[in-house]
Backbone as numpy.savetxt, mean C-alpha at the origin, in Angstrom:
# Nx Ny Nz CAx CAy CAz Cx Cy Cz
4.49 -5.89 -23.24 4.22 -5.58 -21.85 5.53 -5.45 -21.07
6.49 -6.29 -21.39 7.77 -6.24 -20.70 8.46 -4.90 -20.95
8.32 -4.37 -22.17 8.93 -3.08 -22.48 8.34 -1.99 -21.61
7.04 -2.04 -21.35 6.40 -1.06 -20.48 6.97 -1.15 -19.07
7.19 -2.38 -18.59 7.78 -2.57 -17.27 9.14 -1.87 -17.19
9.97 -2.06 -18.21 11.29 -1.42 -18.21 11.16 0.09 -18.22
10.20 0.62 -18.96 9.99 2.06 -19.00 9.57 2.60 -17.64
8.73 1.85 -16.91 8.25 2.32 -15.63 9.32 2.29 -14.55
10.36 1.50 -14.74 11.40 1.39 -13.72 12.77 1.85 -14.23
12.76 2.80 -15.14 13.99 3.42 -15.60 13.73 4.92 -15.71
14.78 5.71 -15.55 14.59 7.17 -15.57 14.28 7.61 -16.99
13.14 8.27 -17.12 12.74 8.77 -18.43 11.60 9.77 -18.28
11.27 10.44 -19.34 10.23 11.47 -19.31 8.83 10.89 -19.13
8.67 9.59 -19.33 7.35 8.97 -19.18 6.85 9.13 -17.75
7.75 9.02 -16.77 7.33 9.18 -15.37 6.69 10.54 -15.14
7.39 11.58 -15.56 6.86 12.92 -15.35 5.55 13.11 -16.10
5.44 12.54 -17.28 4.21 12.67 -18.06 3.05 11.94 -17.39
3.31 10.73 -16.89 2.25 9.98 -16.21 1.77 10.69 -14.96
2.69 11.32 -14.23 2.35 11.93 -12.95 1.85 13.36 -13.10
2.60 14.17 -13.83 2.27 15.60 -13.87 1.52 16.02 -15.13
1.52 15.19 -16.18 0.86 15.55 -17.43 1.88 16.03 -18.45
1.41 16.76 -19.44 2.26 17.22 -20.53 3.07 18.44 -20.06
4.39 18.31 -20.17 5.25 19.42 -19.77 5.00 20.62 -20.68
4.85 21.77 -20.08 4.57 22.99 -20.84 3.08 23.29 -20.88
2.25 22.27 -20.74 0.80 22.45 -20.72 0.25 22.29 -19.32
0.54 21.14 -18.69 0.04 20.84 -17.35 1.03 21.24 -16.26
2.30 21.32 -16.61 3.33 21.66 -15.63 4.56 22.18 -16.35
5.42 22.85 -15.60 6.70 23.33 -16.12 7.79 22.96 -15.12
9.01 22.87 -15.62 10.13 22.59 -14.72 10.80 23.90 -14.33
10.87 24.16 -13.04 11.51 25.36 -12.52 13.03 25.27 -12.67
13.71 26.40 -12.51 15.17 26.44 -12.60 15.82 25.54 -11.56
15.17 25.36 -10.39 15.75 24.53 -9.34 15.51 23.03 -9.55
14.81 22.68 -10.64 14.58 21.27 -10.96 13.27 20.72 -10.44
12.47 21.56 -9.78 11.16 21.10 -9.31 10.08 21.42 -10.34
8.96 20.73 -10.23 7.85 20.98 -11.12 6.88 21.97 -10.50
6.13 22.66 -11.35 5.14 23.63 -10.89 4.08 23.79 -11.97
2.97 24.40 -11.59 1.95 24.72 -12.59 2.49 25.84 -13.48
2.04 25.88 -14.73 2.48 26.97 -15.60 2.07 28.33 -15.02
2.76 29.36 -15.40 2.50 30.70 -14.88 1.02 31.07 -15.05
0.42 31.52 -13.95 -0.98 31.93 -13.97 -1.96 30.82 -13.68
-1.48 29.59 -13.61 -2.38 28.45 -13.35 -2.24 28.01 -11.90
-3.36 27.65 -11.29 -3.35 27.15 -9.91 -3.61 25.65 -9.85
-3.92 25.08 -11.00 -4.16 23.65 -11.09 -4.00 23.24 -12.55
-4.09 21.95 -12.79 -4.02 21.44 -14.15 -5.12 20.41 -14.33
-5.50 20.20 -15.58 -6.54 19.22 -15.86 -6.07 17.82 -15.47
-4.79 17.60 -15.61 -4.22 16.29 -15.29 -3.12 16.45 -14.26
-3.22 15.67 -13.18 -2.20 15.71 -12.14 -2.44 14.49 -11.24
-1.43 13.66 -11.02 -1.58 12.44 -10.23 -0.63 12.47 -9.03
-0.79 11.50 -8.15 0.13 11.33 -7.02 1.41 10.68 -7.53
2.55 11.22 -7.12 3.82 10.76 -7.70 4.25 9.37 -7.27
3.61 8.79 -6.26 4.03 7.46 -5.82 3.30 6.34 -6.56
2.41 6.66 -7.47 1.60 5.64 -8.13 2.26 4.98 -9.33
3.30 5.57 -9.89 3.86 5.07 -11.13 5.35 4.80 -11.03
5.74 3.60 -11.40 7.14 3.27 -11.53 7.98 3.60 -10.32
9.15 4.12 -10.58 10.12 4.45 -9.53 9.96 5.91 -9.15
9.38 6.18 -7.99 9.11 7.53 -7.54 10.38 8.38 -7.49
11.52 7.75 -7.27 12.76 8.50 -7.13 13.23 9.13 -8.43
12.64 8.75 -9.56 13.03 9.33 -10.85 12.08 10.43 -11.30
11.04 10.70 -10.52 10.03 11.70 -10.90 10.45 13.07 -10.40
10.25 14.07 -11.22 10.56 15.44 -10.84 9.77 15.81 -9.59
10.44 16.26 -8.54 9.72 16.66 -7.32 8.90 17.92 -7.56
7.81 18.05 -6.83 6.92 19.19 -7.00 7.42 20.38 -6.21
7.16 21.56 -6.73 7.55 22.82 -6.10 7.12 22.85 -4.64
7.99 23.29 -3.78 7.69 23.38 -2.36 8.20 22.18 -1.58
8.47 21.08 -2.29 8.98 19.89 -1.60 10.50 19.87 -1.56
11.13 20.77 -2.30 12.58 20.86 -2.32 13.18 20.10 -3.49
14.15 20.71 -4.13 14.78 20.10 -5.29 15.51 18.81 -4.92
15.92 18.68 -3.67 16.66 17.49 -3.24 15.75 16.42 -2.60
14.45 16.54 -2.80 13.51 15.60 -2.19 13.84 14.15 -2.52
14.10 13.85 -3.78 14.36 12.46 -4.19 15.64 11.93 -3.54
16.63 12.77 -3.39 17.87 12.34 -2.72 17.59 12.04 -1.24
16.76 12.88 -0.62 16.38 12.64 0.78 15.61 11.32 0.91
14.69 11.08 -0.02 13.90 9.85 0.02 14.80 8.63 -0.18
15.74 8.71 -1.11 16.66 7.60 -1.35 17.50 7.31 -0.11
17.95 8.37 0.56 18.75 8.19 1.77 17.92 7.52 2.86
16.67 7.95 3.03 15.80 7.32 4.04 15.52 5.86 3.69
15.37 5.57 2.41 15.14 4.18 1.99 16.31 3.28 2.39
17.52 3.82 2.35 18.70 3.04 2.71 18.77 2.77 4.20
18.04 3.54 5.01 18.05 3.38 6.46 16.99 2.39 6.95
16.10 1.98 6.07 15.00 1.11 6.46 15.53 -0.26 6.86
15.04 -0.76 7.97 15.44 -2.10 8.41 14.53 -3.13 7.78
15.10 -4.22 7.33 14.34 -5.29 6.71 13.69 -6.13 7.81
12.44 -6.46 7.60 11.72 -7.29 8.57 12.33 -8.69 8.63
12.41 -9.23 9.82 12.93 -10.58 9.98 11.93 -11.62 9.47
10.73 -11.19 9.14 9.69 -12.11 8.68 9.62 -12.24 7.16
10.46 -11.50 6.43 10.45 -11.62 4.98 10.87 -13.03 4.60
10.07 -13.65 3.77 10.33 -15.02 3.34 9.41 -16.03 4.01
8.75 -15.60 5.07 7.83 -16.50 5.77 6.48 -16.50 5.07
5.91 -17.68 4.93 4.55 -17.78 4.39 3.80 -18.88 5.13
2.51 -18.74 5.15 1.63 -19.65 5.88 1.19 -20.80 4.99
1.11 -21.98 5.58 0.49 -23.14 4.93 -0.84 -23.37 5.65
-1.93 -23.09 4.97 -3.28 -23.20 5.56 -3.84 -24.63 5.58
-3.11 -25.57 5.09 -3.64 -26.92 4.92 -4.32 -27.47 6.18
-3.65 -27.35 7.32 -4.18 -27.93 8.55 -5.41 -27.20 9.09
-5.60 -25.96 8.69 -6.72 -25.16 9.21 -7.60 -24.61 8.08
-7.60 -25.30 6.95 -8.36 -24.81 5.78 -9.84 -24.64 6.09
-10.41 -25.58 6.83 -11.84 -25.47 7.15 -12.12 -24.27 8.05
-11.25 -24.06 9.03 -11.41 -22.93 9.93 -11.24 -21.60 9.18
-10.28 -21.55 8.27 -10.06 -20.33 7.48 -11.31 -20.03 6.65
-11.86 -21.03 6.03 -13.08 -20.85 5.24 -14.24 -20.39 6.12
-14.37 -21.00 7.29 -15.45 -20.62 8.20 -15.28 -19.18 8.68
-14.07 -18.80 9.01 -13.82 -17.42 9.47 -14.05 -16.42 8.34
-13.69 -16.81 7.12 -13.95 -15.91 5.99 -15.45 -15.70 5.79
-16.22 -16.76 5.98 -17.67 -16.64 5.88 -18.23 -15.70 6.95
-17.70 -15.83 8.16 -18.13 -14.93 9.25 -17.77 -13.49 8.90
-16.55 -13.28 8.43 -16.12 -11.93 8.05 -17.00 -11.37 6.94
-17.32 -12.21 5.96 -18.18 -11.76 4.86 -19.56 -11.36 5.36
-20.02 -12.00 6.41 -21.34 -11.70 6.96 -21.34 -10.39 7.76
-20.33 -10.19 8.60 -20.34 -9.07 9.54 -19.59 -7.82 9.05
-18.47 -8.02 8.37 -17.57 -6.91 8.07 -18.23 -5.78 7.26
-18.98 -6.06 6.19 -19.55 -4.94 5.43 -20.41 -4.00 6.29
-21.24 -4.56 7.12 -22.13 -3.74 7.94 -21.35 -3.02 9.04
-20.39 -3.72 9.65 -19.58 -3.06 10.69 -18.74 -1.94 10.08
-18.15 -2.21 8.92 -17.32 -1.20 8.26 -18.13 0.02 7.85
-19.37 -0.20 7.48 -20.22 0.91 7.04 -20.82 1.67 8.22
-20.72 1.10 9.41 -21.24 1.77 10.59 -22.75 1.82 10.66
-23.41 0.85 10.04 -24.88 0.91 9.98 -25.57 0.46 11.27
-24.82 -0.09 12.21 -25.44 -0.58 13.44 -25.68 0.52 14.47
-25.10 1.68 14.25 -25.32 2.80 15.17 -24.95 2.46 16.60
-25.91 2.61 17.52 -25.63 2.37 18.95 -25.43 0.89 19.25
-25.78 0.02 18.30 -25.59 -1.43 18.49 -24.24 -1.92 17.96
-23.39 -1.01 17.50 -22.13 -1.40 16.89 -21.27 -2.24 17.83
-21.11 -1.81 19.06 -20.27 -2.55 20.01 -20.81 -3.96 20.23
-22.12 -4.10 20.37 -22.73 -5.42 20.56 -22.52 -6.29 19.32
-22.68 -5.71 18.13 -22.48 -6.47 16.90 -21.02 -6.87 16.73
-20.11 -5.98 17.16 -18.70 -6.31 17.09 -18.39 -7.51 18.00
-18.92 -7.49 19.20 -18.73 -8.60 20.13 -19.32 -9.89 19.55
-20.46 -9.78 18.91 -21.09 -10.93 18.25 -20.19 -11.45 17.13
-19.62 -10.54 16.37 -18.69 -10.88 15.29 -17.48 -11.63 15.84
-16.87 -11.12 16.90 -15.71 -11.76 17.49 -16.04 -13.14 18.04
-17.21 -13.28 18.66 -17.65 -14.58 19.18 -17.85 -15.57 18.03
-18.42 -15.09 16.93 -18.64 -15.96 15.76 -17.31 -16.40 15.17
-16.31 -15.49 15.14 -14.98 -15.86 14.66 -14.35 -16.93 15.56
-14.54 -16.76 16.85 -14.00 -17.75 17.79 -14.63 -19.12 17.56
-15.96 -19.15 17.40 -16.66 -20.41 17.14 -16.23 -21.02 15.80
-15.87 -20.18 14.86 -15.45 -20.66 13.53 -14.03 -21.21 13.53
-13.27 -20.95 14.59 -11.93 -21.54 14.69 -10.79 -20.55 14.62
-11.05 -19.29 14.92 -10.01 -18.28 14.85 -8.81 -18.62 15.75
-9.08 -19.12 16.95 -7.96 -19.43 17.86 -7.10 -20.56 17.32
-7.72 -21.54 16.67 -6.95 -22.64 16.07 -6.07 -22.13 14.93
-6.62 -21.21 14.14 -5.84 -20.63 13.04 -4.65 -19.88 13.61
-4.88 -19.04 14.60 -3.79 -18.27 15.18 -2.72 -19.16 15.80
-3.15 -20.21 16.46 -2.19 -21.14 17.07 -1.36 -21.83 15.99
-2.00 -22.25 14.91 -1.28 -22.89 13.82 -0.29 -21.93 13.16
-0.74 -20.70 12.91 0.14 -19.70 12.31 1.33 -19.41 13.23
1.07 -19.27 14.52 2.16 -18.99 15.46 3.15 -20.15 15.49
2.63 -21.37 15.47 3.50 -22.55 15.47 4.39 -22.56 14.23
3.80 -22.28 13.08 4.58 -22.26 11.84 5.63 -21.14 11.88
5.25 -19.99 12.41 6.20 -18.88 12.50 7.34 -19.23 13.46
7.01 -19.80 14.59 8.05 -20.19 15.56 9.02 -21.18 14.94
8.48 -22.19 14.24 9.34 -23.19 13.58 10.23 -22.53 12.52
9.65 -21.63 11.76 10.40 -20.95 10.68 11.51 -20.09 11.27
11.19 -19.34 12.32 12.21 -18.49 12.95 13.34 -19.33 13.55
13.00 -20.46 14.14 14.02 -21.33 14.73 14.96 -21.88 13.65
14.45 -22.05 12.44 15.26 -22.60 11.35 16.13 -21.54 10.66
15.91 -20.29 10.98 16.67 -19.21 10.30 18.07 -19.07 10.87
């Protein structure tokens, strides 16, 4: 399994095969270094989204996206600012009962609200859902989480 991990995060033909299929059958490499369907084909039996496997920056970019797409993506990645919250995690110990109660409320209401089955009653059911979360201890959870975050930020 570890060997597969190394293959997925190193530059190799496996990336292109996983994403675009068999070279020469499902796709071809153009002179500019981009991938395309073989001549006369408008699609292929196998074709995936390039961000699903390994390191996207090592995958041959698709025709129309530009041969320098991966270089552009790498440059944009270097500009990303890191969140100041990386490394913070919640300790639910003090609000474990409230978390469990809120999860039960969510399990009761969320599937139906998400599916939109309440029709014209959706707004009323949503308000009922929010009230049930409040009764279950949502405000206590939020206060505890905020307190932990404030303490963590002060210690940084």
